[in-house]
C-alpha positions as semicolon CSV with decimal commas, in nm:
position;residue;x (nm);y (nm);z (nm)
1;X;2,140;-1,668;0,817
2;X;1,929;-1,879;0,565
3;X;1,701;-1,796;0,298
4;X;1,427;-1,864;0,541
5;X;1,471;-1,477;0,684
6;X;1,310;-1,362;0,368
7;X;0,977;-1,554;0,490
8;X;0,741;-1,330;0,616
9;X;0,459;-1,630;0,672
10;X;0,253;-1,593;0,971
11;X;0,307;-1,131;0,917
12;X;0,036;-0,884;0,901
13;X;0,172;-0,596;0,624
14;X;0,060;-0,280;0,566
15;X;0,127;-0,123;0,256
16;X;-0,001;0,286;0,145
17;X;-0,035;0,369;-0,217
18;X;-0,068;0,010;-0,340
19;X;-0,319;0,036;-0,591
20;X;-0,066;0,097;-0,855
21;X;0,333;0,146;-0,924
22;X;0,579;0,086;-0,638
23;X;0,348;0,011;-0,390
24;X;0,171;-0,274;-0,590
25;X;0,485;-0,437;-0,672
26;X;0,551;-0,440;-0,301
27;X;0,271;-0,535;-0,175
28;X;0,238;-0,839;-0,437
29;X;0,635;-0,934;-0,340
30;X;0,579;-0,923;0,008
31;X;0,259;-1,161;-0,017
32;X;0,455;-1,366;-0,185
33;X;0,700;-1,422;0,078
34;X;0,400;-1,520;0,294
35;X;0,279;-1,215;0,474
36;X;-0,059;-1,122;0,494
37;X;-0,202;-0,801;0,322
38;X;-0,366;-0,496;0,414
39;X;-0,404;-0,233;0,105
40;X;-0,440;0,164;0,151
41;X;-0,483;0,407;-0,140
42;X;-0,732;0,660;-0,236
43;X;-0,750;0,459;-0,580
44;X;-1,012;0,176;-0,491
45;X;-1,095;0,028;-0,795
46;X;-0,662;-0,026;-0,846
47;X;-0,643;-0,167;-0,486
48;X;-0,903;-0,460;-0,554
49;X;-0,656;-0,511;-0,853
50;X;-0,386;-0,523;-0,641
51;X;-0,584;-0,754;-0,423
52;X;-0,723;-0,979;-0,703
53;X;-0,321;-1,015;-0,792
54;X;-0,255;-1,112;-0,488
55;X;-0,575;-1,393;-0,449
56;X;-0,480;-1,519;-0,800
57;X;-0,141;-1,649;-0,639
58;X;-0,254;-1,766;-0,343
59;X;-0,231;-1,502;-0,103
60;X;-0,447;-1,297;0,172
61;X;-0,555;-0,901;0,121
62;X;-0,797;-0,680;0,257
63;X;-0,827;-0,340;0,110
64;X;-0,881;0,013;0,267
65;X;-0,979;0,301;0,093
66;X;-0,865;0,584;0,246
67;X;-0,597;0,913;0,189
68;X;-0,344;0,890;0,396
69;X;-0,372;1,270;0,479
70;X;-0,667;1,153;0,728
71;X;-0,562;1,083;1,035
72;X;-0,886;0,932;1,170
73;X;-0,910;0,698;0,878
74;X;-0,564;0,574;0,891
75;X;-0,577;0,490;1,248
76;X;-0,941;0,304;1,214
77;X;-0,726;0,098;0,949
78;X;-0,455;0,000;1,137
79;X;-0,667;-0,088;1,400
80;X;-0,889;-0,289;1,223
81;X;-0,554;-0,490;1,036
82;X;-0,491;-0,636;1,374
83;X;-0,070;-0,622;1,536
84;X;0,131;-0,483;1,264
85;X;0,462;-0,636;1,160
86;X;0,541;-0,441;0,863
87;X;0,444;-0,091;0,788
88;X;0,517;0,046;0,395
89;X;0,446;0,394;0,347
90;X;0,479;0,420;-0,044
91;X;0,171;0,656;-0,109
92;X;0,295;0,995;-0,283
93;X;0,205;1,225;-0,505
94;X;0,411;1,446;-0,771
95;X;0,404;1,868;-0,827
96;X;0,651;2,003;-1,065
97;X;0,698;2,391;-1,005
98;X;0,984;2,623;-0,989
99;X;1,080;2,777;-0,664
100;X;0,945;3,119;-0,786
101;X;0,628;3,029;-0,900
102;X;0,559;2,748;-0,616
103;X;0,247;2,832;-0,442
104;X;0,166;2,779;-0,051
105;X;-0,090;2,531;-0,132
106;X;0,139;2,349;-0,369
107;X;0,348;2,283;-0,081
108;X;0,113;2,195;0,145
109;X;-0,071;1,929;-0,098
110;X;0,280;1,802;-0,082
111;X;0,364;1,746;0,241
112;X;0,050;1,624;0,344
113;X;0,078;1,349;0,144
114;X;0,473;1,275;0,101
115;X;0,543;1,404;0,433
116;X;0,254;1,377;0,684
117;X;0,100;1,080;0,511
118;X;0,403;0,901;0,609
119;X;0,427;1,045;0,941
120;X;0,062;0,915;1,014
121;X;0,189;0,577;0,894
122;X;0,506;0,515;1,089
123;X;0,285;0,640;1,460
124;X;0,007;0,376;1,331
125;X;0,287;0,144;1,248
126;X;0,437;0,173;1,577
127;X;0,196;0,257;1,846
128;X;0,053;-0,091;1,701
129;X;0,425;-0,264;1,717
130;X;0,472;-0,144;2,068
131;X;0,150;-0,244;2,177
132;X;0,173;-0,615;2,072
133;X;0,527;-0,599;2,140
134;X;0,607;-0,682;1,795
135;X;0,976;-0,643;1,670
136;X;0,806;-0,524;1,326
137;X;0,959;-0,286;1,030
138;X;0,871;0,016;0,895
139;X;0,920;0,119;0,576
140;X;0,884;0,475;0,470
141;X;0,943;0,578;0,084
142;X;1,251;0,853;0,063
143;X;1,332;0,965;-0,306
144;X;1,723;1,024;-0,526
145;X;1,563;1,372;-0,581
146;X;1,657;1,434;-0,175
147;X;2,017;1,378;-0,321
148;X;2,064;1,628;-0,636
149;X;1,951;1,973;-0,754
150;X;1,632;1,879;-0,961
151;X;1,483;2,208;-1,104
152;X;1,109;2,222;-1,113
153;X;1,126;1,970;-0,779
154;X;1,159;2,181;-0,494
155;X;0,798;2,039;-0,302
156;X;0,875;1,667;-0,386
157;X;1,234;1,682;-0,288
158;X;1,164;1,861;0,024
159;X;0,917;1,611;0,120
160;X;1,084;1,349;0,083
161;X;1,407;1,490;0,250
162;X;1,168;1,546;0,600
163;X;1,066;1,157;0,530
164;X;1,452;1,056;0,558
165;X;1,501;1,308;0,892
166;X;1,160;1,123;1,017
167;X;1,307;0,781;0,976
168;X;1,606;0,833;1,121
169;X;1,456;1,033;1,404
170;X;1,235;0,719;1,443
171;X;1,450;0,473;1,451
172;X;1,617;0,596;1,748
173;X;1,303;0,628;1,914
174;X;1,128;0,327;1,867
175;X;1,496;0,085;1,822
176;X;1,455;0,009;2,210
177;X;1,144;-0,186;2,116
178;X;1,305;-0,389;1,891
179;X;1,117;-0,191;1,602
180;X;1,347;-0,107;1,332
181;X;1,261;0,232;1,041
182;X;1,466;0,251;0,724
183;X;1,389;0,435;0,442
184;X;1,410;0,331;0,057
185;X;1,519;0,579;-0,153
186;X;1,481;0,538;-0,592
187;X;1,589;0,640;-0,822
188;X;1,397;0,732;-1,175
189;X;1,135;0,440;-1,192
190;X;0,862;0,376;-1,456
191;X;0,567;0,410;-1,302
192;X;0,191;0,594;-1,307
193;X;0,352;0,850;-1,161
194;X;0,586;0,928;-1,344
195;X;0,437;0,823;-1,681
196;X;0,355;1,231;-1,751
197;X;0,396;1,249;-2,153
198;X;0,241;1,093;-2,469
199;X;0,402;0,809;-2,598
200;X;0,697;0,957;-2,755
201;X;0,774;1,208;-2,525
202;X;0,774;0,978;-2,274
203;X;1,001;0,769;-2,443
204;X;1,273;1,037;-2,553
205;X;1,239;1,126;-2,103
206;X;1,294;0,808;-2,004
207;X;1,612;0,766;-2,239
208;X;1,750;1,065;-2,141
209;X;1,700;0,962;-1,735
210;X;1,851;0,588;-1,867
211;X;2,207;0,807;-1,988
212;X;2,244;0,910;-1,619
213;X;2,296;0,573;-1,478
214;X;2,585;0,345;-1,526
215;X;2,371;0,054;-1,599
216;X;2,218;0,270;-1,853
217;X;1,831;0,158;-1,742
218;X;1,547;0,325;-1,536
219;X;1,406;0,151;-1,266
220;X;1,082;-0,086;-1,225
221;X;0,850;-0,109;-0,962
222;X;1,017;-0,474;-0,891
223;X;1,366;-0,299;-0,838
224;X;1,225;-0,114;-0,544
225;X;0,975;-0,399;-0,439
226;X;1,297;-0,607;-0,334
227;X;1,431;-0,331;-0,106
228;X;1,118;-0,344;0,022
229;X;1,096;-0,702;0,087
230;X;1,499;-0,689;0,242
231;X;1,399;-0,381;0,485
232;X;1,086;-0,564;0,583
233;X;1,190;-0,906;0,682
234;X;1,476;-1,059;0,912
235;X;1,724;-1,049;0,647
236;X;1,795;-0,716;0,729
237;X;1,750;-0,754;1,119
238;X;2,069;-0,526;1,245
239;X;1,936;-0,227;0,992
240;X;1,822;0,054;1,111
241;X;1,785;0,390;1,085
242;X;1,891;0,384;0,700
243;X;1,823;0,487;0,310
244;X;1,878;0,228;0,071
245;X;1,918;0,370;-0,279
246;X;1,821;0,139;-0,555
247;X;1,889;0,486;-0,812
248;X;2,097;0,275;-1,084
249;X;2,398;0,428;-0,979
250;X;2,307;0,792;-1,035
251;X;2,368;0,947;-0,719
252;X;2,617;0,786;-0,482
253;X;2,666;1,003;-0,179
254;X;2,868;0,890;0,102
């Protein structure tokens, strides 16, 4: 297998939360390997900088303005991007909370957007895949907090837990179509997201998530844009049904 697997020319992509963080670093990679675009976020003015990022080097991208929590609006946008041959689901959102003081509608906020925000994704994805009878990818966003006890996490960890049982669930289901579903799971990465403190506090949080890994770093949104790009091209053509963890080393479960 060449180089030449990584080219996506000639693709339609579909990328969620791509107005900012992980999902516009993957959505810029994966235009740069030739596909063309199709940007979903809630955040429009940060999608037509995605988009504008994407012109400036050349490439093709359309933006949507939507929240992936609405059905009808997600499925009007896959419809109007045309087949599908990748599908990112990157949009999320963060709740910190302690088990005891978690409140039902923290939990649901969460899992409507980390867990059936991604769930609306992958049946766009592949009710568009199997009607073309595209052998596309889906990509759905997993997390290292599914892996370890992380106080203060239990919403966002659960979440993305169901997103890993979804993928793998999927796979199987939709693998006879020549449709393959992995998930991408990181590890701490410096993002919006997670950019929660002043200066200085955020400094002294990121150092202290750095000490956990053996490469003594925190992620970028580039680290994870690369999984990304492998899980959505050819490269990784006989992969399916599995979490890649690009965490730095900090979890390594079997």
């Amino acid at each position: 297998m060449s180089l030449s697997a990584y080219d996506l020319t000639g693709r339609t992509a579909f990328v969620t939360g791509a107005a900012s963080g992980i999902g516009r670093a993957g959505a810029v990679l994966l235009a740069r390997a030739g596909a063309t675009l199709h940007l979903a976020d809630r955040d429009e003015p940060g999608l037509e900088e995605t988009a504008a990022l994407i012109a400036g080097e050349g490439g093709t991208a359309r933006v949507h303005p939507l929240d992936v929590t609405d059905r009808s609006a997600f499925g009007a946008a896959v419809d109007a991007a045309g087949p599908l041959h990748v599908m990112a689901a990157v949009a999320g959102i963060m709740h910190t909370s302690s088990v005891l003081e978690t409140r039902e509608e923290d939990l649901d906020r969460v899992l409507a957007v980390n867990f059936k925000g991604v769930l609306h994704a992958c049946q766009e994805a592949a009710r568009s895949m199997i009607a073309s009878g595209t052998r596309g990818s889906i990509v759905t966003m997993a997390s290292g907090a599914m892996d370890t006890a992380s106080p203060g996490l239990l919403c966002y960890s659960v979440a993305k837990a169901a997103v890993v049982q979804l993928t793998k669930t999927l796979a199987v289901e939709v693998g006879p179509h020549g449709i393959r579903v992995n998930a991408v799971a990181p590890g701490w990465v410096r993002t919006p997201m997670t950019d929660r403190h002043e200066p200085a506090a955020q400094e002294r949080a990121e150092a202290a998530m750095a000490r956990h890994s053996p490469l003594r770093r925190v992620g970028e949104p580039e680290d994870i844009a690369h999984a990304v790009l492998h899980l959505a091209c050819d490269a990784s053509s006989f992969t399916t049904g599995q979490i890649l963890r690009p965490n730095g080393g900090v979890a390594m479960p079997w």
